[in-house]
Coordinates of C-alpha atoms and ligand atoms in Angstrom, one line a residue:
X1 CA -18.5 -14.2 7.0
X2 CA -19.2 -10.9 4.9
X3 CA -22.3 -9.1 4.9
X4 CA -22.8 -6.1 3.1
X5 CA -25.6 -4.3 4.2
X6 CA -28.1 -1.9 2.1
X7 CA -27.3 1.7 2.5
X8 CA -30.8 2.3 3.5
X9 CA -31.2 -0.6 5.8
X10 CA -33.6 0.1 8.4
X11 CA -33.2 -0.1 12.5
X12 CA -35.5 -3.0 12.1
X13 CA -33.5 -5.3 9.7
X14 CA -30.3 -4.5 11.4
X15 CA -31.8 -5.8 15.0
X16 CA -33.3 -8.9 13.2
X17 CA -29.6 -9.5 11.7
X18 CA -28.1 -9.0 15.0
X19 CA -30.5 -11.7 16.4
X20 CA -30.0 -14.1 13.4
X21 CA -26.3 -13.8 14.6
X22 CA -26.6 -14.1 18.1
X23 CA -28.9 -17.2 17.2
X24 CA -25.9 -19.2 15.5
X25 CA -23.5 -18.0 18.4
X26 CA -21.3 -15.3 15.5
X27 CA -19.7 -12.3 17.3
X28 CA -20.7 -9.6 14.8
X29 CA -18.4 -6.6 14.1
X30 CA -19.7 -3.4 12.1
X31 CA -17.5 -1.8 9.2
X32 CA -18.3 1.3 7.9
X33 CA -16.0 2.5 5.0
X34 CA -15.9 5.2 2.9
X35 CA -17.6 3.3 0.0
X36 CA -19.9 0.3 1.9
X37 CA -21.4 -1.1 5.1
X38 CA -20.5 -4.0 6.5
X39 CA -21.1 -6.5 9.0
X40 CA -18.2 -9.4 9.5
X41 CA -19.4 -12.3 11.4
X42 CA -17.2 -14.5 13.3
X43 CA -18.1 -17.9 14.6
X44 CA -17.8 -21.5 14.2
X45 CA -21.0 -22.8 13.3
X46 CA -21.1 -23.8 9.5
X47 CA -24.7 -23.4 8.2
X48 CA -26.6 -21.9 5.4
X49 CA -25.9 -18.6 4.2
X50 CA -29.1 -18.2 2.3
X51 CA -30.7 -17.9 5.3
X52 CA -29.2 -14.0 6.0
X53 CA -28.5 -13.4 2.6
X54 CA -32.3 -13.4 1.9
X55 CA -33.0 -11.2 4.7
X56 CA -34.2 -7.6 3.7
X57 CA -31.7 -5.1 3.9
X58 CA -28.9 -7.7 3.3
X59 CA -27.1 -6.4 -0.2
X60 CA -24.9 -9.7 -0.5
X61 CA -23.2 -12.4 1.8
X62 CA -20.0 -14.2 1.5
X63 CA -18.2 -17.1 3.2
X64 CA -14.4 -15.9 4.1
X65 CA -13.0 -18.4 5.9
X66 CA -9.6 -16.7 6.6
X67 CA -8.4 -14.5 9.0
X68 CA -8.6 -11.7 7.0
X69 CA -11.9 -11.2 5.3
X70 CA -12.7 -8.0 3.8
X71 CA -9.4 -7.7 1.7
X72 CA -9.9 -11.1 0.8
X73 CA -10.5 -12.1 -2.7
X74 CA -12.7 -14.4 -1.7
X75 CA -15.7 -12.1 -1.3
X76 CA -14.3 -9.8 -3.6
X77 CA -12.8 -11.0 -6.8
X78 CA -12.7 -7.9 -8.8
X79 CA -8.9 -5.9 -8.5
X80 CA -9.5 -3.1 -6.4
X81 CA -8.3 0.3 -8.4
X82 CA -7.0 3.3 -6.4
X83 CA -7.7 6.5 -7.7
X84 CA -5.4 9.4 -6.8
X85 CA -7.3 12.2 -8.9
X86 CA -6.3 13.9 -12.2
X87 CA -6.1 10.2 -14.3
X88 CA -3.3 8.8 -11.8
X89 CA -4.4 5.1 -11.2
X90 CA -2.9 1.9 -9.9
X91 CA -4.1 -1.4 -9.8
X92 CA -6.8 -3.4 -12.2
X93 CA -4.7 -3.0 -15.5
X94 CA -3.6 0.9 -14.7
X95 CA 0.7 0.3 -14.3
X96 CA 2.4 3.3 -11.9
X97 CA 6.1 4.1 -11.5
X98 CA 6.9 5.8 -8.2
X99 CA 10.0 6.8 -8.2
X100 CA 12.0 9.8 -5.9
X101 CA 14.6 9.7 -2.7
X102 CA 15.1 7.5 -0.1
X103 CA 15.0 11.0 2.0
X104 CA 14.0 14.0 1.1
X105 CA 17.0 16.6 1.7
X106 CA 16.5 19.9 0.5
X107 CA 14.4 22.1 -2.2
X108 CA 17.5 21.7 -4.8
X109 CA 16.6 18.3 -4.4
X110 CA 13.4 18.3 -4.5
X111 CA 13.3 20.6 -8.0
X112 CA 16.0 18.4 -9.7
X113 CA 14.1 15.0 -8.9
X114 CA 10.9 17.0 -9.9
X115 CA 12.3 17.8 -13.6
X116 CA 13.8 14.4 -13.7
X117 CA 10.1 12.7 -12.9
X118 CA 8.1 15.2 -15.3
X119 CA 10.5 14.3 -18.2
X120 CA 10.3 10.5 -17.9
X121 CA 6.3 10.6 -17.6
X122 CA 6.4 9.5 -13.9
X123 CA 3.4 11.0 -12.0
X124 CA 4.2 9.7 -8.6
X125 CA 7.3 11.1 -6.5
X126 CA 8.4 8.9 -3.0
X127 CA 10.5 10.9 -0.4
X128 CA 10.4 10.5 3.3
X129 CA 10.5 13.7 5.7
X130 CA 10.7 11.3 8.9
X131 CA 12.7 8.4 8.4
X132 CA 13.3 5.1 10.6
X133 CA 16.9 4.7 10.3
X134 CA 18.6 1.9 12.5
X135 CA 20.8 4.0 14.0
X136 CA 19.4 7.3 15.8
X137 CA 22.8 9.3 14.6
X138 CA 21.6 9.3 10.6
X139 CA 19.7 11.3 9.0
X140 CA 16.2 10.9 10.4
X141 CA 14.4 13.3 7.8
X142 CA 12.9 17.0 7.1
X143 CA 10.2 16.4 8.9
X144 CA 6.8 18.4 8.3
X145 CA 8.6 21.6 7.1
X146 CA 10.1 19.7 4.2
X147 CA 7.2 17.8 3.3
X148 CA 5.3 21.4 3.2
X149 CA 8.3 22.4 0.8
X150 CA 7.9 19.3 -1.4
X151 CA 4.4 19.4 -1.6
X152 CA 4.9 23.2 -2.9
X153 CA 6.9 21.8 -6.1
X154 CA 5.0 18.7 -6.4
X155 CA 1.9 20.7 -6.8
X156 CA 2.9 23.1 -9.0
X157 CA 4.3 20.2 -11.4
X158 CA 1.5 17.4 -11.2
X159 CA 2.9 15.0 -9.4
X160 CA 1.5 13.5 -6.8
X161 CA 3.2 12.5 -2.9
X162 CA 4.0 9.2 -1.2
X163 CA 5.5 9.4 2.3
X164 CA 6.0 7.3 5.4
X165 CA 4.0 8.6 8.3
X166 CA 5.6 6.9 11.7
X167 CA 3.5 7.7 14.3
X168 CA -0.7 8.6 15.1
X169 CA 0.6 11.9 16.0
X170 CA 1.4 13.1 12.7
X171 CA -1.3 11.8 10.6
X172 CA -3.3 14.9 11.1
X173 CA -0.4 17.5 10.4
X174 CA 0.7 15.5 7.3
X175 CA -3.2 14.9 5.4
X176 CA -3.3 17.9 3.2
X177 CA 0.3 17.5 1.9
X178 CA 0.2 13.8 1.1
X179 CA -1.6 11.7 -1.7
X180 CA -0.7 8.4 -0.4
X181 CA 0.1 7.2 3.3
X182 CA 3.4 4.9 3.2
X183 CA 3.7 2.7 6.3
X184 CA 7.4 1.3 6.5
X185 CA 8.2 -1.9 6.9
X186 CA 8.9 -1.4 10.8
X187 CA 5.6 -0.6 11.4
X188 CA 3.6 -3.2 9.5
X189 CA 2.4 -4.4 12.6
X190 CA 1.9 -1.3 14.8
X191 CA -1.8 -1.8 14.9
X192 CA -2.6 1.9 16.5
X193 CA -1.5 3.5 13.7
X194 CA -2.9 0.5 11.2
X195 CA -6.3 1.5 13.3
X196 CA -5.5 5.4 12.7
X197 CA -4.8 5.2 9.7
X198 CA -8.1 3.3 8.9
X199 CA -10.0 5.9 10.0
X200 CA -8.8 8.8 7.1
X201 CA -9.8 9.0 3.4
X202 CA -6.4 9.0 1.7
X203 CA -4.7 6.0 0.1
X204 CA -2.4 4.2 2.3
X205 CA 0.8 1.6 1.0
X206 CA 1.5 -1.1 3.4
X207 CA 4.8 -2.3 3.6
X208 CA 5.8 -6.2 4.3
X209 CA 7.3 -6.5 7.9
X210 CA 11.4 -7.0 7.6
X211 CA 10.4 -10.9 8.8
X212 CA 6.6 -10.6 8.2
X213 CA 4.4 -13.6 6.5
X214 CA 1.9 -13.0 3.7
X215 CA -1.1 -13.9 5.8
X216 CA 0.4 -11.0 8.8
X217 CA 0.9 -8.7 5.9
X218 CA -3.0 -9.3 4.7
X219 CA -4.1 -9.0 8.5
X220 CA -2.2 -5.8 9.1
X221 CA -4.4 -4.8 5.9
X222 CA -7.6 -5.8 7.5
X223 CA -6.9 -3.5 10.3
X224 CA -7.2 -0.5 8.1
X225 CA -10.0 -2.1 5.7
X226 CA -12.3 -2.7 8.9
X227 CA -11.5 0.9 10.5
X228 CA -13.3 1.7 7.2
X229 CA -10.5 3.1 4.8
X230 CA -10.9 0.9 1.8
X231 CA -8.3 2.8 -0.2
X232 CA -4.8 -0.1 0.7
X233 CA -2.2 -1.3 -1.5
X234 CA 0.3 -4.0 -0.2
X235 CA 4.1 -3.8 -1.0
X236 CA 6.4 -6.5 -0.8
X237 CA 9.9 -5.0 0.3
X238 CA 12.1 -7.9 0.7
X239 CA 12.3 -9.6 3.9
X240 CA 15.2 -10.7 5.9
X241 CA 16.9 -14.2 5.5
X242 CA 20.3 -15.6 6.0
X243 CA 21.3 -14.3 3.0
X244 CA 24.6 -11.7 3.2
X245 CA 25.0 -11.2 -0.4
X246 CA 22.4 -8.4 -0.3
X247 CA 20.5 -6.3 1.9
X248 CA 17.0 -8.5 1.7
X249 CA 15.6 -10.9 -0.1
X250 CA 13.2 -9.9 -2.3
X251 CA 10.7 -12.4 -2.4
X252 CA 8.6 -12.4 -5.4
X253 CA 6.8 -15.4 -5.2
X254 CA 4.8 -13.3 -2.5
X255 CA 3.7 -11.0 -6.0
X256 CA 1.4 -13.5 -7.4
X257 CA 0.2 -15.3 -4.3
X258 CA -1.0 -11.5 -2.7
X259 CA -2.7 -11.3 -6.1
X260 CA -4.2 -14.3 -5.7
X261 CA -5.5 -14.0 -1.5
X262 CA -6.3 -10.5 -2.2
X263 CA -8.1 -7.7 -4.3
X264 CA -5.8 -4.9 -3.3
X265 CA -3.1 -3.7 -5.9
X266 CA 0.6 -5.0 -5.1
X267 CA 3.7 -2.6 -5.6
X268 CA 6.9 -4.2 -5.9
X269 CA 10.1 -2.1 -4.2
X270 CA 13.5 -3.4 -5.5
X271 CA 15.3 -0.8 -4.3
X272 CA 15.1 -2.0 -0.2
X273 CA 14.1 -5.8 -2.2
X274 CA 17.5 -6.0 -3.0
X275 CA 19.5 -2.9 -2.0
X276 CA 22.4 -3.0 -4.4
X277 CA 21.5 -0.4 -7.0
X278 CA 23.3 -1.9 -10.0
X279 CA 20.5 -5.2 -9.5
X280 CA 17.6 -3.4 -8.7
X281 CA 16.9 -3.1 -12.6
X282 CA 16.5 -6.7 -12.8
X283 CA 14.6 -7.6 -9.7
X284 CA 12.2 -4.1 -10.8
X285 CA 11.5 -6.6 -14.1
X286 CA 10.9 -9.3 -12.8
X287 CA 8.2 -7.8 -10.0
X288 CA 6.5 -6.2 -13.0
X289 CA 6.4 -9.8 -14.6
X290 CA 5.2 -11.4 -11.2
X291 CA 2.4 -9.1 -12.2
X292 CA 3.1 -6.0 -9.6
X293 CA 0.6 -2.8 -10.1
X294 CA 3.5 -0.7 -9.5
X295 CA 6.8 -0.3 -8.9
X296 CA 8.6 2.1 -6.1
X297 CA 12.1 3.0 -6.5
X298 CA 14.9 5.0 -5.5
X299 CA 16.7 7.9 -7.7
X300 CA 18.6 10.4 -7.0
X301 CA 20.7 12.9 -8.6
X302 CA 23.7 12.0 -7.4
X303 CA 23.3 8.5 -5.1
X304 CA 27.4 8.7 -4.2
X305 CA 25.5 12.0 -1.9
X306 CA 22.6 11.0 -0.8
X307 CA 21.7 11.1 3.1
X308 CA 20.2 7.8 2.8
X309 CA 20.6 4.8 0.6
X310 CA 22.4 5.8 -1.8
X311 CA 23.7 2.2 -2.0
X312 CA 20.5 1.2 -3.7
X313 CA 19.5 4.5 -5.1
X314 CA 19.7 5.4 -9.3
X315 CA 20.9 7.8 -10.7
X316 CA 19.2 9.7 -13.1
X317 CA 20.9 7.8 -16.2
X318 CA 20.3 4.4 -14.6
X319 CA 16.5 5.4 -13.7
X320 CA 15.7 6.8 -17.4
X321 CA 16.8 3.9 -19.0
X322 CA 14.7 1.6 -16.1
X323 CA 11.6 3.6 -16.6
X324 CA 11.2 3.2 -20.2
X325 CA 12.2 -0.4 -19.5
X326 CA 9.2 -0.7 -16.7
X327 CA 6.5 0.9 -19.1
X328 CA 7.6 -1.5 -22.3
X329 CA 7.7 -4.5 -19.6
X330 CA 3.8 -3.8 -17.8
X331 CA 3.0 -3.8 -21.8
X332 CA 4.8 -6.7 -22.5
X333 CA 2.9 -8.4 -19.7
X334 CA -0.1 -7.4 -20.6
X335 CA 0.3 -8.3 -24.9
X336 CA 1.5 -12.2 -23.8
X337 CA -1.3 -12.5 -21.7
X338 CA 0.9 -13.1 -18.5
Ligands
LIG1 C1 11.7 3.7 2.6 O1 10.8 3.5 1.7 O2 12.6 4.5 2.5 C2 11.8 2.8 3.7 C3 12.3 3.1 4.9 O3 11.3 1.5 3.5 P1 11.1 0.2 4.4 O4 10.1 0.6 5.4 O5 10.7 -0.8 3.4 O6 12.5 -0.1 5.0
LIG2 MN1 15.2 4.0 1.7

C-alpha cells in the first residue's frame, strides 16, 4: 500500500495514520523524495482503503500488491520523464541516443567522440573512468581525473555525462561532474550503494544483473525510489544464457513487460545485449520498436584500439548511419501507433 501524504500534513494526522496502521497490523515505512512524501504500508490484512484515504492529510492511496511498490505502475500509471536540464529528456514520448566509449582513455579521445556526438545531434555521451572488467589485468579506467577531463569538453560542448560509479565512496567526488549515475550490471544488486545512491538528486540508470529477473531488477529500483531519489531509469543489458554465439542475450521481451510493471523510462543497450558490433544495429532497432526510451551504445573512433570492447563498439561510420536510423525508427514507432 501507497500513501501519499499532504506536504503540509500536520503532527496530528500523521500520529492518527500511524495508529490506523498499527490498528490493521501494517508495518509502515516513511519515503521522503525529492518530489513527494510517502508512507508504504506493509501487511496482510486486506480491508478498505477508503478508510485512510479519507483521512485528512492523506493526498491519495493505492493498493500495490507487489514487492516493489513505488516504481510500480500500479499506483502510478503516468511515464515518469527525467529531465537532465537545457531540453535533454528521456522517457514519456521524449527518444535519447547515448552514445560514447566503453572506457574513457584519453582527452584525444574524448574531443574526437565529442565532435563525432555534436555532429550527429546526440546530447548524451557514455564513458566509464572506473571500470569492472573481469580480469584485474585490463584496463580498469581513468578514474576521477579523467572524468574531471571529460567533463571539461563535455561542458564546453553541451553534452551531457553518463558514467558507472562502483562504489559509496565515490559518489561524493563524482556528483558535480556527472548528469546521470550508471550502475553496471555487477552491481544491480549491491544494495549499499542502491541505498546511497537513493539518497542524491541526480538521475541514476540501473543496469539488469548479468542473471537478474525483471521483478529483482524493479526491487533493486525500489531501493533507490524509497531512499527518496525518484529520478531512475532501468536498462536491460542482456543477461547470460547458454548461448555461445554471442556475448549475452539480449532479452527484449523484458522492454515491454518493464513498461508495463513500471513508470520508469527503459534504455535498451545492444552493445553489451549482444556484443558483436556488426549486430548491434539490429538488436538497437528492434529495442527501439519494443518501445525503449533510449538507446546506449558504444562508438569509438577506431574500435580495432579501443581499451575495452572494441568487439562491440562502432565506429564512427557504422554509428552515423545507426543514429539517423534510431531517430527515423522512435518516429516510425510513434507514426504506426506501436
Ligand atoms: C558498460 O556500460 O561499459 C558496462 C560495463 O556495462 P555492464 O555493467 O552492462 O556490463
Ligand atoms: Mn563496455
Amino acid at each position: 500500500m501507497i500513501i501519499q501524504l499532504d506536504k503540509d500534513i500536520s503532527t496530528d494526522q500523521f500520529d492518527k495514520l500511524q495508529e490506523k496502521l498499527n490498528s490493521i497490523d501494517y508495518k509502515s515505512v516513511k519515503v521522503s523524495t525529492q518530489f513527494q512524501d510517502y508512507i508504504i504500508g506493509v501487511g496482510k490484512k486486506d480491508f478498505d482503503i477508503r478508510a485512510i484515504g479519507t483521512m485528512e492529510g492523506i493526498k491519495d492511496i493505492h493498493k500495490v500488491s507487489d514487492a516493489y511498490k513505488l516504481v510500480s505502475r500500479k499506483w502510478k500509471v503516468k511515464e515518469t520523464q527525467i529531465d537532465l536540464g537545457d531540453g535533454v529528456k528521456i522517457g514519456a514520448g521524449a527518444f535519447q541516443i547515448m552514445a560514447g566509449p566503453c572506457s574513457i582513455e584519453s582527452e584525444a579521445q574524448i574531443e574526437s567522440t565529442i565532435k563525432h556526438l555534436v555532429e550527429n545531434g546526440v546530447q548524451i555521451m557514455r564513458g566509464g573512468v572506473y571500470k569492472p572488467r573481469s580480469s584485474p589485468y585490463s584496463f580498469r579506467g581513468l578514474g576521477i581525473d579523467g572524468l574531471k577531463l571529460w567533463y571539461k569538453h563535455a561542458k564546453a560542448n553541451g553534452l551531457k555525462i553518463i558514467t558507472e560509479v562502483m562504489m559509496t565512496e565515490q559518489i561524493e567526488d563524482m556528483m558535480d561532474y556527472v548528469d546521470i549515475f550508471q550502475v553496471g550490471a555487477r552491481n544491480s544488486q549491491n544494495f549499499n550503494l542502491l541505498d546511497a545512491l537513493g539518497k542524491v538528486d541526480k538521475p541514476i540508470m540501473l543496469k539488469r544483473g548479468i542473471s537478474g529477473t525483471i521483478d529483482e531488477l524493479l526491487q533493486a529500483a525500489e531501493y533507490i525510489f524509497s531512499n527518496g531519489n525518484e529520478k531512475i531509469m532501468l536498462c536491460e543489458r542482456g543477461i547470460r544464457s547458454y548461448e555461445k554465439a554471442y556475448r549475452n542475450t539480449l532479452d527484449i521481451n523484458a522492454i515491454p513487460i518493464l513498461k508495463e510493471k513500471s513508470h520508469l523510462p527503459v534504455i535498451v543497450d545492444p552493445s553489451h545485449g549482444i556484443g558483436v558490433r556488426k549486430f548491434v544495429e539490429s538488436v538497437a532497432l528492434a529495442g527501439v520498436m519494443a518501445g525503449a526510451d533510449a538507446v546506449i551504445m558504444e562508438v569509438h573512433e577506431c574500435p580495432e584500439k579501443a581499451f575495452s570492447d572494441g568487439q562491440q563498439t562502432l565506429n564512427y561510420q557504422e554509428s552515423v548511419k545507426l543514429i539517423d536510423q534510431l531517430k527515423r525508427t522512435s518516429a516510425f514507432r510513434k507514426e504506426i501507433g506501436a
